PDB file of C-alpha atoms in Angstrom:
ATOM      1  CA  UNK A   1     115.572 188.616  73.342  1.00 50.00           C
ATOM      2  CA  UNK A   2     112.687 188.562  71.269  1.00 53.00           C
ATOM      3  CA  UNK A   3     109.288 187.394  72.325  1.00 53.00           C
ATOM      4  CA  UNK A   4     107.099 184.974  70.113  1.00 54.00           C
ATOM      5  CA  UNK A   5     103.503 186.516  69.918  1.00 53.00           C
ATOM      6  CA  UNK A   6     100.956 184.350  71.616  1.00 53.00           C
ATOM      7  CA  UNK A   7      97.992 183.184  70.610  1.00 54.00           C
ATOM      8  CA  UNK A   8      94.947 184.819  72.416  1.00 54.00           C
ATOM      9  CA  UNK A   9      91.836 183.074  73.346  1.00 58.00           C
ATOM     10  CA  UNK A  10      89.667 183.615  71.044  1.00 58.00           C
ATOM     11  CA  UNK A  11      91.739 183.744  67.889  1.00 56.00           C
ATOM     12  CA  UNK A  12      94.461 186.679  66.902  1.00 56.00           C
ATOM     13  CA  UNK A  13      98.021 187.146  67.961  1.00 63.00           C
ATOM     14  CA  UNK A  14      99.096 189.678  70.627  1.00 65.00           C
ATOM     15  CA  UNK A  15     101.914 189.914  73.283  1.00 63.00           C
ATOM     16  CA  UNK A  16     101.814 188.161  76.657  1.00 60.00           C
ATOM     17  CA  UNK A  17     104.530 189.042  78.867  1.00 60.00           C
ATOM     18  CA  UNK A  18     105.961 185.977  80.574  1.00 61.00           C
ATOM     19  CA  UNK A  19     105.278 185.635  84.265  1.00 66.00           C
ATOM     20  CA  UNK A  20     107.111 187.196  86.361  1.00 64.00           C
ATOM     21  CA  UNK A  21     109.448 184.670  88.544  1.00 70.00           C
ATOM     22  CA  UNK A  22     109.765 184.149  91.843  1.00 68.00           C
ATOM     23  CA  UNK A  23     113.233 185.506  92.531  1.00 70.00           C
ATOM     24  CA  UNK A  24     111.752 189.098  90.617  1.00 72.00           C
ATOM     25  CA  UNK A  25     108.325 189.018  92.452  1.00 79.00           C
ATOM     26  CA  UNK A  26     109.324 188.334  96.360  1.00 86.00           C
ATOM     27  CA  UNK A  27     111.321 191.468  96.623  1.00 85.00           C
ATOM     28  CA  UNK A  28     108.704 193.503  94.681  1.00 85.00           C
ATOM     29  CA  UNK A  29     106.326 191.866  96.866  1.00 91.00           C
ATOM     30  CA  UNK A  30     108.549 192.478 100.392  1.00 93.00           C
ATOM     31  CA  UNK A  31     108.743 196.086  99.233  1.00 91.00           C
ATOM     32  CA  UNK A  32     104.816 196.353  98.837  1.00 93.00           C
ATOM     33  CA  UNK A  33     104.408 194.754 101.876  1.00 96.00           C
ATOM     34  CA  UNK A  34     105.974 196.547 104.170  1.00 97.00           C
ATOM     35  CA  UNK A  35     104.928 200.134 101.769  1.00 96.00           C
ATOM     36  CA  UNK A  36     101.025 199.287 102.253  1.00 97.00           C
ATOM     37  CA  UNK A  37     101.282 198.258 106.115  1.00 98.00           C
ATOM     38  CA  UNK A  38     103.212 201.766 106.475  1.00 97.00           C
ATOM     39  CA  UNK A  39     100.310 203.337 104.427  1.00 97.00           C
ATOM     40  CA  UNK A  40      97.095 201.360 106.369  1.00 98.00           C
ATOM     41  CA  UNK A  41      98.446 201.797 109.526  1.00 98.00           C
ATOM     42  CA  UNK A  42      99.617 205.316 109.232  1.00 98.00           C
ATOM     43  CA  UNK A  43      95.524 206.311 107.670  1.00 97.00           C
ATOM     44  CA  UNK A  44      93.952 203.958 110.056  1.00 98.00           C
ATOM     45  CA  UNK A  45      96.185 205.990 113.203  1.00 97.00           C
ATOM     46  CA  UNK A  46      95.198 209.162 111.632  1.00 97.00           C
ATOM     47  CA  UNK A  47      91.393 208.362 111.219  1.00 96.00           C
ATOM     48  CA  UNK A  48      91.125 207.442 114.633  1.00 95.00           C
ATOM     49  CA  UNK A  49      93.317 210.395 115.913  1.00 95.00           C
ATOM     50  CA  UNK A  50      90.537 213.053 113.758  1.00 94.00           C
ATOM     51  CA  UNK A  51      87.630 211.095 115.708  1.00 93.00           C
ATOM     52  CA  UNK A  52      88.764 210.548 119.125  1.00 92.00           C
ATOM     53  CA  UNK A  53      90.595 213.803 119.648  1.00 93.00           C
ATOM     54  CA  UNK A  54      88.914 216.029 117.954  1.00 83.00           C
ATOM     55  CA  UNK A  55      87.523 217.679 121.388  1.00 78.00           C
ATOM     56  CA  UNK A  56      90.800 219.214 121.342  1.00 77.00           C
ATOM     57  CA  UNK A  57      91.982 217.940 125.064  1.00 83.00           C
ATOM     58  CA  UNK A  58      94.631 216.397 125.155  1.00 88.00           C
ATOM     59  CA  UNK A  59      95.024 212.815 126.452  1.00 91.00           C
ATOM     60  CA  UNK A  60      97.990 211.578 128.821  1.00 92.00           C
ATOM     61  CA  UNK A  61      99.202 208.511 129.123  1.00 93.00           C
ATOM     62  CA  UNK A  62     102.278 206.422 131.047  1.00 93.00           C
ATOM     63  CA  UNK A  63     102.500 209.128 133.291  1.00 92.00           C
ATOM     64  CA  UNK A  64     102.515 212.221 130.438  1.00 90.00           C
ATOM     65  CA  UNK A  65     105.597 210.275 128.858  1.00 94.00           C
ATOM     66  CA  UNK A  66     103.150 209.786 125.535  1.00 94.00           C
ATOM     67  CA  UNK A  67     100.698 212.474 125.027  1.00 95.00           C
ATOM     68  CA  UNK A  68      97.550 212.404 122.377  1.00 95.00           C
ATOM     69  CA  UNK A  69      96.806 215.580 120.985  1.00 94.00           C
ATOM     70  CA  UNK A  70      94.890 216.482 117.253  1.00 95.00           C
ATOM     71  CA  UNK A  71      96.933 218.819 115.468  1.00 93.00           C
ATOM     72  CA  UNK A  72      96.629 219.804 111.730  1.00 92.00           C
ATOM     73  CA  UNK A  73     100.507 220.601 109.974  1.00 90.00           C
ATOM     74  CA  UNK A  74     100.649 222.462 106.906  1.00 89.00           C
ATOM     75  CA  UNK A  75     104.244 221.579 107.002  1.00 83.00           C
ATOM     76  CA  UNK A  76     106.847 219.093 106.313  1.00 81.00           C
ATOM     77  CA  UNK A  77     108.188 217.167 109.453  1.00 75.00           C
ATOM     78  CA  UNK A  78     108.297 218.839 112.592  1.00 69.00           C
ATOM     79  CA  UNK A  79     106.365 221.436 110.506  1.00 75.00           C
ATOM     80  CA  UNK A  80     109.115 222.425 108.613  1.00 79.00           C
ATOM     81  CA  UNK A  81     108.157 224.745 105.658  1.00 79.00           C
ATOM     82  CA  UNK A  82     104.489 226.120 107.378  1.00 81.00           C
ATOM     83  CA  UNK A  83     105.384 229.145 107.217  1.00 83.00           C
ATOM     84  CA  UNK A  84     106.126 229.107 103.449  1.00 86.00           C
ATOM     85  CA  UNK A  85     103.290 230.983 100.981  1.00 87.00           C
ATOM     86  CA  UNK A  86     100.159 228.612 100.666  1.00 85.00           C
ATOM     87  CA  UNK A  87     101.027 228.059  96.816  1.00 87.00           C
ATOM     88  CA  UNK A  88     104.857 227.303  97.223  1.00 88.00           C
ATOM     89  CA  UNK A  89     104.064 225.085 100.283  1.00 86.00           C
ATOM     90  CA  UNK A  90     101.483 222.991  98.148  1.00 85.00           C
ATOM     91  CA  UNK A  91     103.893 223.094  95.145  1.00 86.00           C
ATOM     92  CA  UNK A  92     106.778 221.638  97.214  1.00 86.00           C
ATOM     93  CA  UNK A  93     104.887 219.309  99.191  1.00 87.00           C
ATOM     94  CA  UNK A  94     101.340 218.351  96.845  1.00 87.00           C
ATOM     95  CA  UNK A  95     103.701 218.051  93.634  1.00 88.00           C
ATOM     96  CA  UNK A  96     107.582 217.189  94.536  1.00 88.00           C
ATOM     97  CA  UNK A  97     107.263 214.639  97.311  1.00 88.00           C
ATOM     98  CA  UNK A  98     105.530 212.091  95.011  1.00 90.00           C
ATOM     99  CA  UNK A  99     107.896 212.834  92.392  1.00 93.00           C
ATOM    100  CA  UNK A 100     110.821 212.724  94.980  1.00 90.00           C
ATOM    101  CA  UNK A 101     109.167 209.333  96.404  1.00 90.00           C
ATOM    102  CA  UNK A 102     108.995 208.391  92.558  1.00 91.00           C
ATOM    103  CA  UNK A 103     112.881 209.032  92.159  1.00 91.00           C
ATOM    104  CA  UNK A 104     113.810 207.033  95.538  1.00 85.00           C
ATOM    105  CA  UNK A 105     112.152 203.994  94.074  1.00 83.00           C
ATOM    106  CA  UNK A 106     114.271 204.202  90.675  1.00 84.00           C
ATOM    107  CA  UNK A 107     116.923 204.789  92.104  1.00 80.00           C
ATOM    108  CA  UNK A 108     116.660 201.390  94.502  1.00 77.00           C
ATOM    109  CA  UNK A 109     115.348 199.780  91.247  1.00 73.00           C
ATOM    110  CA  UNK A 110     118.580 200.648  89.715  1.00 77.00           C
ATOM    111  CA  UNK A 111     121.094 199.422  92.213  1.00 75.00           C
ATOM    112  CA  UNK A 112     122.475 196.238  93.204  1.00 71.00           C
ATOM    113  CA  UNK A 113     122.442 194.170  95.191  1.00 71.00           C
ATOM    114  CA  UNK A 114     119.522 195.350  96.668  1.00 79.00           C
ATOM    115  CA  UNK A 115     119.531 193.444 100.336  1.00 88.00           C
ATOM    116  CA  UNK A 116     116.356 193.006 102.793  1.00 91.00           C
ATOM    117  CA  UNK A 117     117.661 195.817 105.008  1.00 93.00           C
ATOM    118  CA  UNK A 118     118.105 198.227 102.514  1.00 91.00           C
ATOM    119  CA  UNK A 119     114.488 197.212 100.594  1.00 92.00           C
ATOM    120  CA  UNK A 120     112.775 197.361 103.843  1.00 95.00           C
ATOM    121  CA  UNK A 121     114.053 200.754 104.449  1.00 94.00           C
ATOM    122  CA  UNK A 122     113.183 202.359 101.785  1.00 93.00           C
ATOM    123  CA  UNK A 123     109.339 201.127 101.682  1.00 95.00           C
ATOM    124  CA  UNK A 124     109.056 202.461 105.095  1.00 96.00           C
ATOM    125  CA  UNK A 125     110.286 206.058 103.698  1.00 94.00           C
ATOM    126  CA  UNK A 126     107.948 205.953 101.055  1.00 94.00           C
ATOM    127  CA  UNK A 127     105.078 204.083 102.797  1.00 96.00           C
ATOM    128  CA  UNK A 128     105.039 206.869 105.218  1.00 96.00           C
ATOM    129  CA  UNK A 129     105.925 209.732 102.393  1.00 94.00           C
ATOM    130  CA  UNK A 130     102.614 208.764 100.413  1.00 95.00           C
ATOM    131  CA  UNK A 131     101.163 208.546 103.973  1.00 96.00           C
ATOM    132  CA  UNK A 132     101.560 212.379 104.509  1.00 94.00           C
ATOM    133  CA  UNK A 133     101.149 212.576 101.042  1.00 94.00           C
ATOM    134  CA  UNK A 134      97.673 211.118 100.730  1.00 95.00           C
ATOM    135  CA  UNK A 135      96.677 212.960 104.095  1.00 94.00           C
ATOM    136  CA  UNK A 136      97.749 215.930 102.484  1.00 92.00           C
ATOM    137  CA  UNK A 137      95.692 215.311  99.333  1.00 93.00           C
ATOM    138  CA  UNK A 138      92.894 214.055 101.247  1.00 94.00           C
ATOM    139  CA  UNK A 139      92.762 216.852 103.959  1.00 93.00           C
ATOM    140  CA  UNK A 140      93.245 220.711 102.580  1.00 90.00           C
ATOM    141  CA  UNK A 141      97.227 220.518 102.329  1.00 90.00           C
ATOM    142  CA  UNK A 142      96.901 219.590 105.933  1.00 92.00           C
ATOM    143  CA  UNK A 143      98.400 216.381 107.542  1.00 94.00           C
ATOM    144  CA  UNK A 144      97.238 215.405 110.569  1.00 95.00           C
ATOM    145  CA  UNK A 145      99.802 214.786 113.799  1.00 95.00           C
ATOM    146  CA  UNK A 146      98.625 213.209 117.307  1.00 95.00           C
ATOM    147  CA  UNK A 147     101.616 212.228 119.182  1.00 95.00           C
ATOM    148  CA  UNK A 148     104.074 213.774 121.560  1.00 94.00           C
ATOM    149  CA  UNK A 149     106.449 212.297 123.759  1.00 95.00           C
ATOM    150  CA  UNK A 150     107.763 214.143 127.034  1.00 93.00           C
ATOM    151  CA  UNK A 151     110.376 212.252 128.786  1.00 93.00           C
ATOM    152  CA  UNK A 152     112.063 214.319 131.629  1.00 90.00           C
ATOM    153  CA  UNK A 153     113.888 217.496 129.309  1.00 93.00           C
ATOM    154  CA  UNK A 154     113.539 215.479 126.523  1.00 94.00           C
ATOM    155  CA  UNK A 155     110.112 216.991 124.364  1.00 92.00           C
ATOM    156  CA  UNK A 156     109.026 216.083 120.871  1.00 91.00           C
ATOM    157  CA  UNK A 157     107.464 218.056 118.577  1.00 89.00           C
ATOM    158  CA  UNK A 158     103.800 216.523 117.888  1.00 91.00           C
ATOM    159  CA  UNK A 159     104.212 213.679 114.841  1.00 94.00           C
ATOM    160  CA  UNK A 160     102.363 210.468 113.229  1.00 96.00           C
ATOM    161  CA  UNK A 161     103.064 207.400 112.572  1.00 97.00           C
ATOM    162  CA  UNK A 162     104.060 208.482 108.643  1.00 96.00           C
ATOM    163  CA  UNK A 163     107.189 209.977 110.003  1.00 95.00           C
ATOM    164  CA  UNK A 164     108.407 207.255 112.580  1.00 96.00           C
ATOM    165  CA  UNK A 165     108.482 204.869 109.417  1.00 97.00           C
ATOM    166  CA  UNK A 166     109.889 207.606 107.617  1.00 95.00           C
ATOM    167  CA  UNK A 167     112.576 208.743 110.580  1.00 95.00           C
ATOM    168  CA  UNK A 168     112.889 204.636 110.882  1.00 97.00           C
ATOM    169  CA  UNK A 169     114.024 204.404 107.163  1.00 95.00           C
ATOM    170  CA  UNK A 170     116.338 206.933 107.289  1.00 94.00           C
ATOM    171  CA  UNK A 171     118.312 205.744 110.307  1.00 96.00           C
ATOM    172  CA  UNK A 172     118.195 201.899 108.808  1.00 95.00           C
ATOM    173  CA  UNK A 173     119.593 203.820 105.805  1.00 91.00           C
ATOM    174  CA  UNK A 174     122.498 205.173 107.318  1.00 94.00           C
ATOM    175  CA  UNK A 175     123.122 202.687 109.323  1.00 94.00           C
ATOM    176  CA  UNK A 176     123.920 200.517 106.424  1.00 91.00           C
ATOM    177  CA  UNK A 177     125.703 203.122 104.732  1.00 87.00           C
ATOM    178  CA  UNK A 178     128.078 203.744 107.758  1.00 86.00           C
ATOM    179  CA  UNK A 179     129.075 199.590 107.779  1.00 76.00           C
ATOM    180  CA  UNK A 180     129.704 199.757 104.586  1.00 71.00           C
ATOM    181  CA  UNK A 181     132.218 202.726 105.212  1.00 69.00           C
ATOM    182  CA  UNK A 182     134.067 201.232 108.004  1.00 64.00           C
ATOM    183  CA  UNK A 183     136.903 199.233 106.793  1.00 69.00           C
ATOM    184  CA  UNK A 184     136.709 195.577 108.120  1.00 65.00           C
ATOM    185  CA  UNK A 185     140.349 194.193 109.684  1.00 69.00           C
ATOM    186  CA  UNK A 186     141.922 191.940 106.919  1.00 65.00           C
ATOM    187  CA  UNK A 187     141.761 187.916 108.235  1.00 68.00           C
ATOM    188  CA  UNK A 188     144.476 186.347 109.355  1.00 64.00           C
ATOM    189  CA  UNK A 189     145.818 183.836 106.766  1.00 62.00           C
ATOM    190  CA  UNK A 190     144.045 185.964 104.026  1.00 54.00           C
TER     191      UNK A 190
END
């Protein structure tokens, strides 16, 4: 479909895209959304993590179930991939996660239907990936981590908010893959 060239104000021609319509914007708009909130919350955390803990001690709370500690990660989650060489680590993790957050979003562009679930899920993977991401920009290739929950034999490594929206997004995502793959019982009458 062609579009007829508008006239601009003060004289000439020129292309003005048509507005965008409601049933295109609200999902673009759920998807930001939930992306920024991921991003704010997950640089306001961190802020306040690299200010209040920075004495080093760590602080316990409901009983040592939920520990605060400041921790710097070179790595990937659970600091996968620290021990890589300083340029390879910043190559995989400074350069390929945006581009890999760049291909998860084209990809969800690309497929329909796209449902709530699904859309929510993947804004929290990449509101938390460019959370990392910026803290790794922002910080020396270094993401800051605070939290660590103890809970009888069960210990976590130390993480941030970033990855529980990431981790979040990832079960959501499988979660609607796996009822998709069961096989629903025909109705009767059908």
């Amino acid at each position: 479909r062609r579009c007829a060239a508008r006239q601009r104000p003060g004289g000439g021609e020129g292309y003005s895209p048509p507005p965008m319509s409601h049933r295109r914007a609200a999902p673009l708009l759920f998807f930001l959304g939930i992306a920024s909130s991921c991003l704010g919350c997950d640089q306001l955390t961190k802020g306040i993590a690299r200010s209040h803990l920075a004495s080093g001690a760590p602080h316990a709370m409901a009983g040592g179930a939920l520990q605060l500690a400041l921790a710097e990660n070179p790595g990937a989650f659970l600091s996968v991939g620290a021990g890589l060489p300083e340029g390879v680590r910043a190559a995989v993790l400074q350069l390929a996660v945006p581009l890999l957050l760049l291909l998860v979003c084209a990809a969800f562009l690309r497929e329909r239907p796209r449902t709530p679930a699904r859309l929510a899920a993947i804004a929290l993977l990449v509101g938390g990936g460019v959370g990392n991401w910026l803290d790794r920009i922002l910080h020396d290739g270094l993401v800051t981590d605070f939290v660590r929950i103890s809970v009888g034999p069960f210990r976590t490594g130390i993480f941030n908010l970033a990855d529980v929206t990431i981790l979040l997004g990832v079960v959501v995502l499988l979660a609607l893959s796996w009822r998709r793959s069961v096989p629903r019982p025909a109705r009767a009458g059908a």
